[in-house]
PDB file of C-alpha atoms in Angstrom:
ATOM      1  CA  MET A  23       0.000   0.000   0.000  1.00  0.00           C
ATOM      2  CA  GLN A  24       1.313   3.438  -0.910  1.00  0.00           C
ATOM      3  CA  LYS A  25       2.189   5.739   1.998  1.00  0.00           C
ATOM      4  CA  PRO A  26       0.112   8.952   2.128  1.00  0.00           C
ATOM      5  CA  VAL A  27       1.861  12.319   2.281  1.00  0.00           C
ATOM      6  CA  LEU A  28       1.091  14.332   5.399  1.00  0.00           C
ATOM      7  CA  GLN A  29       0.355  17.991   4.650  1.00  0.00           C
ATOM      8  CA  ALA A  30      -0.736  19.069   8.148  1.00  0.00           C
ATOM      9  CA  MET A  31      -1.477  17.729  11.628  1.00  0.00           C
ATOM     10  CA  VAL A  32      -2.695  20.094  14.351  1.00  0.00           C
ATOM     11  CA  LEU A  33      -3.995  19.453  17.884  1.00  0.00           C
ATOM     12  CA  ALA A  34      -6.613  22.007  18.932  1.00  0.00           C
ATOM     13  CA  ASP A  35      -9.421  22.704  21.366  1.00  0.00           C
ATOM     14  CA  HIS A  36     -11.889  22.428  18.499  1.00  0.00           C
ATOM     15  CA  VAL A  37     -12.041  22.006  14.728  1.00  0.00           C
ATOM     16  CA  TYR A  38     -15.151  23.294  12.992  1.00  0.00           C
ATOM     17  CA  ARG A  39     -16.267  22.723   9.423  1.00  0.00           C
ATOM     18  CA  ASP A  40     -18.179  25.452   7.649  1.00  0.00           C
ATOM     19  CA  SER A  41     -21.155  23.768   6.001  1.00  0.00           C
ATOM     20  CA  ALA A  42     -21.437  26.364   3.228  1.00  0.00           C
ATOM     21  CA  SER A  43     -17.806  26.420   2.053  1.00  0.00           C
ATOM     22  CA  GLY A  44     -16.530  23.113   3.424  1.00  0.00           C
ATOM     23  CA  LYS A  45     -13.558  24.922   4.975  1.00  0.00           C
ATOM     24  CA  TYR A  46     -12.091  23.719   8.258  1.00  0.00           C
ATOM     25  CA  ILE A  47     -11.607  26.217  11.088  1.00  0.00           C
ATOM     26  CA  ILE A  48      -8.988  25.271  13.679  1.00  0.00           C
ATOM     27  CA  ALA A  49      -9.503  26.947  17.067  1.00  0.00           C
ATOM     28  CA  GLY A  50      -7.160  26.962  20.051  1.00  0.00           C
ATOM     29  CA  THR A  51      -4.041  25.062  19.028  1.00  0.00           C
ATOM     30  CA  PHE A  52      -1.921  24.019  21.982  1.00  0.00           C
ATOM     31  CA  GLY A  53       1.212  22.176  23.026  1.00  0.00           C
ATOM     32  CA  VAL A  54       1.198  23.023  26.739  1.00  0.00           C
ATOM     33  CA  ILE A  55      -1.383  22.110  29.361  1.00  0.00           C
ATOM     34  CA  TRP A  56      -1.221  23.659  32.832  1.00  0.00           C
ATOM     35  CA  HIS A  57      -2.090  21.267  35.663  1.00  0.00           C
ATOM     36  CA  GLY A  58      -1.995  21.974  39.338  1.00  0.00           C
ATOM     37  CA  GLU A  59      -3.123  23.056  42.703  1.00  0.00           C
ATOM     38  CA  GLN A  60      -4.627  26.398  41.763  1.00  0.00           C
ATOM     39  CA  LYS A  61      -8.394  26.556  42.257  1.00  0.00           C
ATOM     40  CA  LEU A  62     -10.509  27.958  39.488  1.00  0.00           C
ATOM     41  CA  ALA A  63     -13.005  30.738  40.077  1.00  0.00           C
ATOM     42  CA  PRO A  64     -15.973  29.680  42.207  1.00  0.00           C
ATOM     43  CA  ALA A  65     -19.158  28.700  40.454  1.00  0.00           C
ATOM     44  CA  PRO A  66     -21.754  31.456  40.083  1.00  0.00           C
ATOM     45  CA  ALA A  67     -24.975  31.436  42.049  1.00  0.00           C
ATOM     46  CA  GLN A  68     -27.668  29.230  40.493  1.00  0.00           C
ATOM     47  CA  SER A  69     -29.456  32.330  39.209  1.00  0.00           C
ATOM     48  CA  ASP A  70     -26.296  33.310  37.269  1.00  0.00           C
ATOM     49  CA  ILE A  71     -26.200  30.111  35.213  1.00  0.00           C
ATOM     50  CA  ILE A  72     -27.366  30.741  31.659  1.00  0.00           C
ATOM     51  CA  GLY A  73     -28.480  27.908  29.384  1.00  0.00           C
ATOM     52  CA  ASP A  74     -26.143  24.921  29.386  1.00  0.00           C
ATOM     53  CA  ARG A  75     -23.083  26.822  30.645  1.00  0.00           C
ATOM     54  CA  LYS A  76     -21.408  24.961  33.491  1.00  0.00           C
ATOM     55  CA  THR A  77     -18.576  26.067  35.725  1.00  0.00           C
ATOM     56  CA  PHE A  78     -16.559  24.126  38.251  1.00  0.00           C
ATOM     57  CA  THR A  79     -13.883  24.517  40.877  1.00  0.00           C
ATOM     58  CA  GLY A  80     -10.843  22.411  41.607  1.00  0.00           C
ATOM     59  CA  ALA A  81      -7.524  21.525  40.092  1.00  0.00           C
ATOM     60  CA  ILE A  82      -7.460  20.559  36.451  1.00  0.00           C
ATOM     61  CA  GLY A  83      -6.913  16.816  36.263  1.00  0.00           C
ATOM     62  CA  ARG A  84      -7.410  16.207  32.543  1.00  0.00           C
ATOM     63  CA  ALA A  85      -7.644  18.135  29.312  1.00  0.00           C
ATOM     64  CA  GLY A  86     -10.980  18.566  27.601  1.00  0.00           C
ATOM     65  CA  SER A  87     -11.807  16.507  24.557  1.00  0.00           C
ATOM     66  CA  PRO A  88      -9.551  18.040  21.898  1.00  0.00           C
ATOM     67  CA  PHE A  89      -9.634  17.586  18.129  1.00  0.00           C
ATOM     68  CA  LEU A  90      -6.972  16.547  15.688  1.00  0.00           C
ATOM     69  CA  TYR A  91      -6.937  18.128  12.231  1.00  0.00           C
ATOM     70  CA  LEU A  92      -5.313  16.099   9.443  1.00  0.00           C
ATOM     71  CA  ALA A  93      -4.598  16.962   5.809  1.00  0.00           C
ATOM     72  CA  LEU A  94      -3.159  14.181   3.651  1.00  0.00           C
ATOM     73  CA  GLY A  95      -2.264  13.835  -0.012  1.00  0.00           C
ATOM     74  CA  ASP A  96      -1.538  10.778  -2.139  1.00  0.00           C
ATOM     75  CA  VAL A  97      -4.363   8.811  -0.549  1.00  0.00           C
ATOM     76  CA  HIS A  98      -5.179   5.830  -2.771  1.00  0.00           C
ATOM     77  CA  GLY A  99      -8.541   4.319  -1.821  1.00  0.00           C
ATOM     78  CA  ARG A 100      -8.878   3.287   1.838  1.00  0.00           C
ATOM     79  CA  VAL A 101      -5.829   3.958   4.007  1.00  0.00           C
ATOM     80  CA  PRO A 102      -5.700   2.710   7.610  1.00  0.00           C
ATOM     81  CA  LEU A 103      -3.839   4.916  10.098  1.00  0.00           C
ATOM     82  CA  GLU A 104      -3.136   4.645  13.811  1.00  0.00           C
ATOM     83  CA  LEU A 105      -3.152   7.344  16.499  1.00  0.00           C
ATOM     84  CA  ARG A 106      -1.172   6.940  19.728  1.00  0.00           C
ATOM     85  CA  TYR A 107      -0.927   9.237  22.745  1.00  0.00           C
ATOM     86  CA  SER A 108       2.149   8.178  24.745  1.00  0.00           C
ATOM     87  CA  ASN A 109       3.977   9.222  27.877  1.00  0.00           C
ATOM     88  CA  LEU A 110       7.537   9.990  26.735  1.00  0.00           C
ATOM     89  CA  ALA A 111       9.011   9.239  30.191  1.00  0.00           C
ATOM     90  CA  ASP A 112       8.266   5.527  30.014  1.00  0.00           C
ATOM     91  CA  SER A 113       6.934   5.040  26.440  1.00  0.00           C
ATOM     92  CA  SER A 114       3.595   3.828  27.801  1.00  0.00           C
ATOM     93  CA  VAL A 115       0.707   4.157  25.356  1.00  0.00           C
ATOM     94  CA  LEU A 116      -2.204   5.915  27.097  1.00  0.00           C
ATOM     95  CA  ILE A 117      -4.614   6.187  24.151  1.00  0.00           C
ATOM     96  CA  GLU A 118      -4.626   4.187  20.939  1.00  0.00           C
ATOM     97  CA  ALA A 119      -7.065   4.386  18.021  1.00  0.00           C
ATOM     98  CA  GLN A 120      -7.414   3.072  14.481  1.00  0.00           C
ATOM     99  CA  ILE A 121      -8.735   5.523  11.865  1.00  0.00           C
ATOM    100  CA  GLU A 122      -9.225   5.306   8.128  1.00  0.00           C
ATOM    101  CA  VAL A 123      -9.058   7.970   5.439  1.00  0.00           C
ATOM    102  CA  ILE A 124     -10.653   7.412   2.027  1.00  0.00           C
ATOM    103  CA  SER A 125     -10.135   9.085  -1.326  1.00  0.00           C
ATOM    104  CA  SER A 126     -11.118   8.164  -4.869  1.00  0.00           C
ATOM    105  CA  ASP A 127      -8.726  10.804  -6.238  1.00  0.00           C
ATOM    106  CA  PRO A 128      -5.075  10.539  -5.089  1.00  0.00           C
ATOM    107  CA  LEU A 129      -4.403  14.051  -6.451  1.00  0.00           C
ATOM    108  CA  SER A 130      -6.913  15.680  -4.086  1.00  0.00           C
ATOM    109  CA  MET A 131      -6.150  16.480  -0.477  1.00  0.00           C
ATOM    110  CA  VAL A 132      -8.079  14.578   2.200  1.00  0.00           C
ATOM    111  CA  GLU A 133      -8.932  16.641   5.282  1.00  0.00           C
ATOM    112  CA  ALA A 134     -10.367  15.280   8.514  1.00  0.00           C
ATOM    113  CA  ALA A 135     -11.281  16.524  11.982  1.00  0.00           C
ATOM    114  CA  ILE A 136     -11.037  13.749  14.545  1.00  0.00           C
ATOM    115  CA  GLY A 137     -12.606  14.153  17.972  1.00  0.00           C
ATOM    116  CA  LEU A 138     -10.292  12.705  20.619  1.00  0.00           C
ATOM    117  CA  PRO A 139     -11.161  11.418  24.083  1.00  0.00           C
ATOM    118  CA  LEU A 140     -10.128  13.283  27.221  1.00  0.00           C
ATOM    119  CA  LEU A 141      -6.341  13.376  27.422  1.00  0.00           C
ATOM    120  CA  PRO A 142      -5.015  11.933  30.679  1.00  0.00           C
ATOM    121  CA  ILE A 143      -2.500  14.371  32.106  1.00  0.00           C
ATOM    122  CA  ALA A 144       0.106  14.574  34.813  1.00  0.00           C
ATOM    123  CA  PRO A 145       3.229  16.719  34.735  1.00  0.00           C
ATOM    124  CA  GLY A 146       5.517  15.461  31.980  1.00  0.00           C
ATOM    125  CA  ASN A 147       5.956  15.165  28.237  1.00  0.00           C
ATOM    126  CA  PHE A 148       3.603  13.326  25.916  1.00  0.00           C
ATOM    127  CA  SER A 149       3.377  12.654  22.191  1.00  0.00           C
ATOM    128  CA  LEU A 150       0.400  12.263  19.899  1.00  0.00           C
ATOM    129  CA  ASP A 151       1.673  10.206  16.972  1.00  0.00           C
ATOM    130  CA  LEU A 152       0.108   9.438  13.586  1.00  0.00           C
ATOM    131  CA  LEU A 153       1.347   6.141  12.130  1.00  0.00           C
ATOM    132  CA  PHE A 154       1.043   4.378   8.791  1.00  0.00           C
ATOM    133  CA  GLU A 155       1.984   0.682   8.799  1.00  0.00           C
ATOM    134  CA  GLY A 156       3.943   1.190  12.040  1.00  0.00           C
ATOM    135  CA  GLU A 157       5.915   4.186  10.709  1.00  0.00           C
ATOM    136  CA  ILE A 158       5.428   7.584  12.356  1.00  0.00           C
ATOM    137  CA  LEU A 159       4.151  10.093   9.789  1.00  0.00           C
ATOM    138  CA  ALA A 160       3.888  12.936  12.303  1.00  0.00           C
ATOM    139  CA  TRP A 161       3.922  13.715  16.015  1.00  0.00           C
ATOM    140  CA  TRP A 162       2.576  16.526  18.161  1.00  0.00           C
ATOM    141  CA  ARG A 163       4.255  17.044  21.526  1.00  0.00           C
ATOM    142  CA  VAL A 164       2.209  17.972  24.585  1.00  0.00           C
ATOM    143  CA  THR A 165       3.972  19.237  27.698  1.00  0.00           C
ATOM    144  CA  VAL A 166       2.021  19.216  30.945  1.00  0.00           C
ATOM    145  CA  LYS A 167       3.385  21.753  33.412  1.00  0.00           C
ATOM    146  CA  ARG A 168       2.518  22.116  37.069  1.00  0.00           C
ATOM    147  CA  GLN A 169       0.616  25.327  37.707  1.00  0.00           C
ATOM    148  CA  PRO A 170       2.447  27.210  40.464  1.00  0.00           C
ATOM    149  CA  ALA A 171       0.362  27.935  43.548  1.00  0.00           C
ATOM    150  CA  ALA A 172      -0.893  31.505  43.701  1.00  0.00           C
ATOM    151  CA  THR A 173       1.678  33.690  45.394  1.00  0.00           C
ATOM    152  CA  ALA A 174       0.737  36.282  47.966  1.00  0.00           C
ATOM    153  CA  ARG A 175       1.142  39.822  46.707  1.00  0.00           C
ATOM    154  CA  SER A 176       1.852  42.765  48.916  1.00  0.00           C
ATOM    155  CA  ARG A 177      -0.505  45.679  48.649  1.00  0.00           C
ATOM    156  CA  ILE A 178       0.933  48.829  47.158  1.00  0.00           C
ATOM    157  CA  SER A 179      -0.910  52.060  47.624  1.00  0.00           C
ATOM    158  CA  SER A 180      -0.937  54.454  44.718  1.00  0.00           C
ATOM    159  CA  PHE A 181      -1.386  57.399  47.085  1.00  0.00           C
ATOM    160  CA  PRO A 182       1.576  58.773  49.034  1.00  0.00           C
ATOM    161  CA  SER A 183       1.174  58.618  52.788  1.00  0.00           C
ATOM    162  CA  ARG A 184       0.706  61.897  54.681  1.00  0.00           C
ATOM    163  CA  ARG A 185       3.181  62.841  57.275  1.00  0.00           C
ATOM    164  CA  SER A 186       2.147  65.271  59.990  1.00  0.00           C
TER     165      SER A 186
END
């Protein structure tokens, strides 16, 4: 089977597809996730909740469900690919998935937006790899950094003190 040619691979908070033009819109690309002890803002009073908006408090323990955008050329018919999300410290595979791209025209570019599951995170370095027949076509590194605890700040008055 002929190896496809990777044109682009991007990890993002969301990938939209415009129904009128067919264009993909990639929103919120990232390579760093902050994880830690810092508490998020408290939830609003029940009367402040609008529609389906939800807020929460607590340390971030996992990343939301991100999307992977792919653009491939030289796709001949059905091409099976593999996605792997691995911890680089010990090479353990945390998420693994089989995907397939299809094209009847190898000269056209195949684009896809793939919804991923929640990414398990802990401080360290991770890799999201795209493989074809066991060979890595592309990788996207994700670094999870510990969010430093909020530091106390001294108050500084903008008004000079009066001396009698």
